[in-house]
mmCIF file with all atom_site columns, C-alpha atoms in Angstrom:
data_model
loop_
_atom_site.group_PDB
_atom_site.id
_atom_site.type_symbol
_atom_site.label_atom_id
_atom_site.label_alt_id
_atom_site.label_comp_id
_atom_site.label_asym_id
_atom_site.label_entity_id
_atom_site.label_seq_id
_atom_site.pdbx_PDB_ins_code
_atom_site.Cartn_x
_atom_site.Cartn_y
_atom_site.Cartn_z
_atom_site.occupancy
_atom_site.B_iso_or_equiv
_atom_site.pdbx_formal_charge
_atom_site.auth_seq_id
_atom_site.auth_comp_id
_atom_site.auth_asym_id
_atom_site.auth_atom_id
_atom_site.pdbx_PDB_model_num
ATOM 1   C CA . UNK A 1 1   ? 0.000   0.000   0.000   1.00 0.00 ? 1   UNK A CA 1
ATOM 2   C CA . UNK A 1 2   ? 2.860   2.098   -0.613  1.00 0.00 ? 2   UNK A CA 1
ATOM 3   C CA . UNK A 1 3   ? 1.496   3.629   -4.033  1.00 0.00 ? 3   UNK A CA 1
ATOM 4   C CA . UNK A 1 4   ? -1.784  4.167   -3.217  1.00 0.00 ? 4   UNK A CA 1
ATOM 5   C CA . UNK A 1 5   ? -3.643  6.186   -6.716  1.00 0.00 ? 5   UNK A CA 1
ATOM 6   C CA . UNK A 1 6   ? -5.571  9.413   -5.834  1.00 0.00 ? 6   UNK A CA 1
ATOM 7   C CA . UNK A 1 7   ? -8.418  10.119  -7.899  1.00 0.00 ? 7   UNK A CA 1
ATOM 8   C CA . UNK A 1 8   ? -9.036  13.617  -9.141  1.00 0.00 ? 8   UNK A CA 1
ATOM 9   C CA . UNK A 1 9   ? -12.385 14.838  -9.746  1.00 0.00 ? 9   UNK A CA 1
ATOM 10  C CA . UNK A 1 10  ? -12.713 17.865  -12.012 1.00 0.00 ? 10  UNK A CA 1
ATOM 11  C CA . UNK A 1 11  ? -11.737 21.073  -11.331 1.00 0.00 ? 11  UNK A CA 1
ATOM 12  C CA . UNK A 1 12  ? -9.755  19.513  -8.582  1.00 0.00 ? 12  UNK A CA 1
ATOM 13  C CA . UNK A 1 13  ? -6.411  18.648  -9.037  1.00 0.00 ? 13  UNK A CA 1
ATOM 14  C CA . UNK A 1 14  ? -3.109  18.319  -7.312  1.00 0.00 ? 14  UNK A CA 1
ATOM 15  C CA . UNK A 1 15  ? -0.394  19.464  -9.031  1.00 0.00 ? 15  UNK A CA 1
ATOM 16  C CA . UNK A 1 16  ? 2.526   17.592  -8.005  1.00 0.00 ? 16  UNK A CA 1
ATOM 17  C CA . UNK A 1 17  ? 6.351   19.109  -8.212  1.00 0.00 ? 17  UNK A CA 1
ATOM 18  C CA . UNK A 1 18  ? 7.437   16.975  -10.326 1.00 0.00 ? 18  UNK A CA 1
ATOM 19  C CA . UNK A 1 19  ? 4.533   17.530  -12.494 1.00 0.00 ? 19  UNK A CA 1
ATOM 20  C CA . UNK A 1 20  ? 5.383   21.261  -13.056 1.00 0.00 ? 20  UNK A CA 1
ATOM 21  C CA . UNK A 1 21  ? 7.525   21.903  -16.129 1.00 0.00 ? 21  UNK A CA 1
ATOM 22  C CA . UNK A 1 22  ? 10.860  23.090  -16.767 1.00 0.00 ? 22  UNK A CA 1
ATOM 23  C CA . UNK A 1 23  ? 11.243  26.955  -17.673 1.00 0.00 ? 23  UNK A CA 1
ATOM 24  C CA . UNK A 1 24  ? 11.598  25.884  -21.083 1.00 0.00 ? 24  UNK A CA 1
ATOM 25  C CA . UNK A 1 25  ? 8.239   23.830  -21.499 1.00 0.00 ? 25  UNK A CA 1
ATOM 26  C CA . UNK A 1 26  ? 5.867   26.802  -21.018 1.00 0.00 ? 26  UNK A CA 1
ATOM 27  C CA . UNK A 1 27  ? 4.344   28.549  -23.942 1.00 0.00 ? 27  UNK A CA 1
ATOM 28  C CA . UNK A 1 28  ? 4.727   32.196  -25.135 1.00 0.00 ? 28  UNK A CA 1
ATOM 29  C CA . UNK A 1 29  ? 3.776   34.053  -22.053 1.00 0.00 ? 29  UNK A CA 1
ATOM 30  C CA . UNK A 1 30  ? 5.446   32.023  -19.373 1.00 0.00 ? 30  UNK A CA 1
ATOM 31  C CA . UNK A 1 31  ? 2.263   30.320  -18.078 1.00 0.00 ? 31  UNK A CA 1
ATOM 32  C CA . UNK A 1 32  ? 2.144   26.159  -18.768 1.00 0.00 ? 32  UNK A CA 1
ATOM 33  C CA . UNK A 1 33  ? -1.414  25.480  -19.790 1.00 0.00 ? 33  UNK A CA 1
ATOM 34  C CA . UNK A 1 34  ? -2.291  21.833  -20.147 1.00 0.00 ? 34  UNK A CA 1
ATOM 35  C CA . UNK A 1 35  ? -2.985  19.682  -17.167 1.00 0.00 ? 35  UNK A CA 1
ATOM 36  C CA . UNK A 1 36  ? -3.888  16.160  -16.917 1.00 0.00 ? 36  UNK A CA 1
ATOM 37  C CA . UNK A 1 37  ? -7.550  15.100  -16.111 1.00 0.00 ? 37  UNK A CA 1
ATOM 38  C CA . UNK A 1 38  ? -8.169  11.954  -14.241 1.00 0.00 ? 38  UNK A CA 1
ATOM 39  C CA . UNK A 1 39  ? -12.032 10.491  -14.957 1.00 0.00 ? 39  UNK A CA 1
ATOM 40  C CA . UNK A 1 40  ? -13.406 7.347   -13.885 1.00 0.00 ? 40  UNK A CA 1
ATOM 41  C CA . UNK A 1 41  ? -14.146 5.047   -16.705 1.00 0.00 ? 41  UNK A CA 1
ATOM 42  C CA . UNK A 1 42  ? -17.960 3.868   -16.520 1.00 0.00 ? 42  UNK A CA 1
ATOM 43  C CA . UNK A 1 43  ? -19.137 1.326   -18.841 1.00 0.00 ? 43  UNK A CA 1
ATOM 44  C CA . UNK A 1 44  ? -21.966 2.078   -21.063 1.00 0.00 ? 44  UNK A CA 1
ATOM 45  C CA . UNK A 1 45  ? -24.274 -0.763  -19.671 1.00 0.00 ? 45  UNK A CA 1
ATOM 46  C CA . UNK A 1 46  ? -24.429 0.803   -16.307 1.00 0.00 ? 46  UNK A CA 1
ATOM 47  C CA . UNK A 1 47  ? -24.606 4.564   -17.570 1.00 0.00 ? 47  UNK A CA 1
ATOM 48  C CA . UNK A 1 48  ? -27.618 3.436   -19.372 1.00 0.00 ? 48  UNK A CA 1
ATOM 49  C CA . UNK A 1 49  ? -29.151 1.492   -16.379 1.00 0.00 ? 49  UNK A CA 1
ATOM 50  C CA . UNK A 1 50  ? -28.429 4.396   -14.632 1.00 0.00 ? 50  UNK A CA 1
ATOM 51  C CA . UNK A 1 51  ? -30.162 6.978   -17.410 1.00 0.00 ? 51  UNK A CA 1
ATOM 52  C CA . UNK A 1 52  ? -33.447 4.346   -17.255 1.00 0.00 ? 52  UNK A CA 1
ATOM 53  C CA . UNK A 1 53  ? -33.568 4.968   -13.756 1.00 0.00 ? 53  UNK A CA 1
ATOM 54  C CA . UNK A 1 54  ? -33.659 8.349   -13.614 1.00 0.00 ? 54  UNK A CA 1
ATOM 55  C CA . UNK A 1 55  ? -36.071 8.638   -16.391 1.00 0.00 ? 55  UNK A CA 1
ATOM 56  C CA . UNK A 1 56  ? -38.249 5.899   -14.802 1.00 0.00 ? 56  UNK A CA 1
ATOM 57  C CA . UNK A 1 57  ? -38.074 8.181   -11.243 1.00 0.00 ? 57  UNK A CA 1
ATOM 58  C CA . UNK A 1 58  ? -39.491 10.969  -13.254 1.00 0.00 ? 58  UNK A CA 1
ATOM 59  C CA . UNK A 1 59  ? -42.156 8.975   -14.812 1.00 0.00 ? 59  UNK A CA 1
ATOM 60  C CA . UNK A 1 60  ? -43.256 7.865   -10.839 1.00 0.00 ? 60  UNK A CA 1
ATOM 61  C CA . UNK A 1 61  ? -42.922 11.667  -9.947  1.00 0.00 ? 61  UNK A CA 1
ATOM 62  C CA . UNK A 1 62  ? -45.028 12.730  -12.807 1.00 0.00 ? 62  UNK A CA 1
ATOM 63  C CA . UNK A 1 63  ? -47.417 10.045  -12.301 1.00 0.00 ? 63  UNK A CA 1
ATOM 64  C CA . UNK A 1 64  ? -48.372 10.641  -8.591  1.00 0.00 ? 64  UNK A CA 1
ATOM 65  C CA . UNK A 1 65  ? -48.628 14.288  -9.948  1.00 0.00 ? 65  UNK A CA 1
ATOM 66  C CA . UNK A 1 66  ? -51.345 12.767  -12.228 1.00 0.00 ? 66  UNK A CA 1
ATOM 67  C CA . UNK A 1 67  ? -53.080 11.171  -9.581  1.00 0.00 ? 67  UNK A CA 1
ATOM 68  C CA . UNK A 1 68  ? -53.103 14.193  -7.497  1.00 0.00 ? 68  UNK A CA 1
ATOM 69  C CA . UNK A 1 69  ? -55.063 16.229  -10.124 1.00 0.00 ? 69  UNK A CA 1
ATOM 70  C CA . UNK A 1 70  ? -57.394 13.669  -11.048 1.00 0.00 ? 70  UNK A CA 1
ATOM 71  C CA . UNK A 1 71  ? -58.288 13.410  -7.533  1.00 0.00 ? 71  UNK A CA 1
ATOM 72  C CA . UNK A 1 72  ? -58.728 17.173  -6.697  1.00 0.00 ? 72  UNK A CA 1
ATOM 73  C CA . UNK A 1 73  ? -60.480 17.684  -9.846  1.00 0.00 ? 73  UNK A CA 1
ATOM 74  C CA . UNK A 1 74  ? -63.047 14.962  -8.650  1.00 0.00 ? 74  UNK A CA 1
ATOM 75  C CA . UNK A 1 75  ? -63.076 15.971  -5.543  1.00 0.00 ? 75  UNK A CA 1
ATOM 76  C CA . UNK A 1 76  ? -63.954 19.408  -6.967  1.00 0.00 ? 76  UNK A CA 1
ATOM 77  C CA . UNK A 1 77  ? -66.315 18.082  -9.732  1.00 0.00 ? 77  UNK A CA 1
ATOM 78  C CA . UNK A 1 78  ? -68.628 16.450  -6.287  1.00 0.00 ? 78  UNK A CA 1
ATOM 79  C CA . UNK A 1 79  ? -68.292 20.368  -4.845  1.00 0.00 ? 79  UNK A CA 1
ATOM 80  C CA . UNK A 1 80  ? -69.863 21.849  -8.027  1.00 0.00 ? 80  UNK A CA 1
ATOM 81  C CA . UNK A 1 81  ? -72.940 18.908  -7.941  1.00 0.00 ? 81  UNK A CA 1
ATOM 82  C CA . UNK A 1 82  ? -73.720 19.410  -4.041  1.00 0.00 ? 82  UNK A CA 1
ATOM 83  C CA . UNK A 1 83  ? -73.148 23.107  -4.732  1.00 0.00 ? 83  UNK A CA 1
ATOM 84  C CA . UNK A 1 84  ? -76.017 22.978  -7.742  1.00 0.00 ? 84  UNK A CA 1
ATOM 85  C CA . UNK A 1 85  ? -78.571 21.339  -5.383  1.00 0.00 ? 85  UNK A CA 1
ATOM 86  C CA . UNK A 1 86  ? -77.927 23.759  -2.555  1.00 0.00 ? 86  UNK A CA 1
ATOM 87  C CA . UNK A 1 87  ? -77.865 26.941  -4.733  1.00 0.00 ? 87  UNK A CA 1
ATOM 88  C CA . UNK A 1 88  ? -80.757 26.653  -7.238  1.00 0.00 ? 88  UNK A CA 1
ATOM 89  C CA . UNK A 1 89  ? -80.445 29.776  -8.004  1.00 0.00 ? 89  UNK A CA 1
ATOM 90  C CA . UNK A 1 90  ? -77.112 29.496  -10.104 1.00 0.00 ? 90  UNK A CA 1
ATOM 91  C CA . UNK A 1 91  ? -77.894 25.652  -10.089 1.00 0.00 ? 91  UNK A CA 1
ATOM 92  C CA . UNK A 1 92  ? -76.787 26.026  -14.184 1.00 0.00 ? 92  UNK A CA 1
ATOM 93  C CA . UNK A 1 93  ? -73.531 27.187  -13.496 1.00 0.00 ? 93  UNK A CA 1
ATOM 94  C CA . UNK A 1 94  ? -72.515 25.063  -11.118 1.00 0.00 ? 94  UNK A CA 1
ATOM 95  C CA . UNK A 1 95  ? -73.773 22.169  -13.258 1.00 0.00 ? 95  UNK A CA 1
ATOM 96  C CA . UNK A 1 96  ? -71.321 23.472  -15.835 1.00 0.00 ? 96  UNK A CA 1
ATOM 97  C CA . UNK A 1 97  ? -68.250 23.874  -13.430 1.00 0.00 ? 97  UNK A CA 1
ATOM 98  C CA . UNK A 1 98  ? -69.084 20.328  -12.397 1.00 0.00 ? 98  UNK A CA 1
ATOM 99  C CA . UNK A 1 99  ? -68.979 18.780  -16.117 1.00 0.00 ? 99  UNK A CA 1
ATOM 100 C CA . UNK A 1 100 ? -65.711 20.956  -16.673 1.00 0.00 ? 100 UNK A CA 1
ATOM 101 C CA . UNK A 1 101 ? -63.913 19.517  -13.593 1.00 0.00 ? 101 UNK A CA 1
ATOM 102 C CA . UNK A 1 102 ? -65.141 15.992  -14.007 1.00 0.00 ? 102 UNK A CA 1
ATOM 103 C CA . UNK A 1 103 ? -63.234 16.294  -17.547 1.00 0.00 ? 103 UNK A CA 1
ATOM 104 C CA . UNK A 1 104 ? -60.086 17.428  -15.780 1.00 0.00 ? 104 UNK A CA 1
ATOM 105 C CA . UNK A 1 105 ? -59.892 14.602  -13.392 1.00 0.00 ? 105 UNK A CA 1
ATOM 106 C CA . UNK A 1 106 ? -60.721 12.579  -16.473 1.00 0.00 ? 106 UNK A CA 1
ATOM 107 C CA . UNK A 1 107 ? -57.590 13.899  -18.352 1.00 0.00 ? 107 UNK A CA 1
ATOM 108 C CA . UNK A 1 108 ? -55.649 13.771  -15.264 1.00 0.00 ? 108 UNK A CA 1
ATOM 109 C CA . UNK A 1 109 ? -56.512 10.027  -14.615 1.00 0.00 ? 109 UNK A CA 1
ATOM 110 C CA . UNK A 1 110 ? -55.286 9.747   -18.430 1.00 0.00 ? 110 UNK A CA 1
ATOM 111 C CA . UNK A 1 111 ? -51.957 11.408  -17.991 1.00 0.00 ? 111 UNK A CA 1
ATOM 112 C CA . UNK A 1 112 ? -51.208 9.218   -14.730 1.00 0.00 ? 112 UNK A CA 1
ATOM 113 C CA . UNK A 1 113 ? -52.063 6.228   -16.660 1.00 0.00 ? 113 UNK A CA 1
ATOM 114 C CA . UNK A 1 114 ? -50.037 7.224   -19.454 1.00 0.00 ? 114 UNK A CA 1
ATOM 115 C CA . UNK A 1 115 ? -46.899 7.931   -17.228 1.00 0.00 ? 115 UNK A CA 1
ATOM 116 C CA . UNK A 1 116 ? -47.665 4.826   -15.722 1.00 0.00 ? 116 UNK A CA 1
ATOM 117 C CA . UNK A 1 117 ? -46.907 3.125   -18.590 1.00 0.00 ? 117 UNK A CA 1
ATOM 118 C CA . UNK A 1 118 ? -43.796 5.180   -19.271 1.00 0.00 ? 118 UNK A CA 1
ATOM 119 C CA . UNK A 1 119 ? -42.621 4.136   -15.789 1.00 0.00 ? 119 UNK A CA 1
ATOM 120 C CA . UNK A 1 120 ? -42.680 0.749   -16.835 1.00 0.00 ? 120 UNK A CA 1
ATOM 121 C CA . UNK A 1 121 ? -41.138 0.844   -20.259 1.00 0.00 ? 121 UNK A CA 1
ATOM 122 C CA . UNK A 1 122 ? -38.263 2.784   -18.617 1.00 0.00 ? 122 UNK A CA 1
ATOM 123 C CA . UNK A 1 123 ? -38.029 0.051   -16.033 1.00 0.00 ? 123 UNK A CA 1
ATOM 124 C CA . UNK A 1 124 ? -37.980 -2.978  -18.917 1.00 0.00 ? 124 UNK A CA 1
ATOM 125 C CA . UNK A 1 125 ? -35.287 -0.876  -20.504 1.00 0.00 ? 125 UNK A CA 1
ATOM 126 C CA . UNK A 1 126 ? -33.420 -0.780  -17.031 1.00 0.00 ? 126 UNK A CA 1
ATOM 127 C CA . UNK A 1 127 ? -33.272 -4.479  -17.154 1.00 0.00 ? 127 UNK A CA 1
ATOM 128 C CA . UNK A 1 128 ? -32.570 -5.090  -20.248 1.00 0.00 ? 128 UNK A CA 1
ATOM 129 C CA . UNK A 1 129 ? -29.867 -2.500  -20.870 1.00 0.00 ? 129 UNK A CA 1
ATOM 130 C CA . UNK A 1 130 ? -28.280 -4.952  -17.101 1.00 0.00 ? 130 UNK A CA 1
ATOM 131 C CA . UNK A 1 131 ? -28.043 -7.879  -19.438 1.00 0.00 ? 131 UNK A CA 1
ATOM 132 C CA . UNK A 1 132 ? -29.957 -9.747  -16.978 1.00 0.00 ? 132 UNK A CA 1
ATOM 133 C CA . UNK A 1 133 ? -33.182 -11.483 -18.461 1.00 0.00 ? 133 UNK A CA 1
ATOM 134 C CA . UNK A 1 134 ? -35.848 -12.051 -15.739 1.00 0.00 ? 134 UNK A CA 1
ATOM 135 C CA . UNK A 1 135 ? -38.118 -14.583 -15.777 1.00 0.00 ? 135 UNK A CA 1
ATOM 136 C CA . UNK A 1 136 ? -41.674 -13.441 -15.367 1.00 0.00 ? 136 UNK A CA 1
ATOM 137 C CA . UNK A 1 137 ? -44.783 -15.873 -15.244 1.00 0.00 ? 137 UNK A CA 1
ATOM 138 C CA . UNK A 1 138 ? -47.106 -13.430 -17.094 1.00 0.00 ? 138 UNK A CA 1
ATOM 139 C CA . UNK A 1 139 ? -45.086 -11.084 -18.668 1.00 0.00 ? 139 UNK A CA 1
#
């Protein structure tokens, strides 16, 4: 363990002396510009696996997002129809406010089923970008 390597991240390096060049190695106005960048090789399978992951984390963000609507929308939709047999009086409007929300939780509901599905093509494409087949009775 007497050579232990130090990685380098970016934008962070440690300029050793004997890294430093000689008064004749610099360029025209005295100052040595290059410097040696240490990155960590990552193979594309697991960058990939990685990108699926996020993208699938996204879809379950967007999704509950979905869900949220659809349920305040419906939950506003049954406001407007108790509201339009309270208030006879502006029973029409509130009889259109109702049919408006109910088609915004129906649209929501759509979207979170649609990310839904998003979620799990993104998490097939996790497995399969792995390498690893598994073995599903149904699918």
């Amino acid at each position: 363990m007497a050579e232990e390597k130090h990685h380098h991240h970016l934008f962070h390096h440690k300029k050793d002396e004997d890294e430093r060049p000689a008064a004749g190695d610099s360029y025209g106005d005295g100052v040595y510009t290059s410097e040696t960048v240490t990155t960590e090789v990552v193979t594309a399978g697991q960058d990939e696996y990685e990108r699926y992951k996020k993208e699938e984390k996204q879809h379950k963000h967007k999704q509950h997002l979905g869900e949220a609507g659809a349920l305040a929308a419906g939950a506003f939709a049954l406001y407007e129809k108790h509201e339009a047999k309270k208030d006879p009086e502006n029973a029409h409007r509130h009889k259109i406010t109702e049919e408006i929300a109910a088609t915004a939780a129906v649209g929501a509901g759509g979207y979170a089923f649609h990310e839904h599905h998003e979620k799990k093509k993104d998490h097939k494409s996790a497995e399969e970008s792995t390498g690893e087949k598994k073995h599903h009775l149904f699918g």
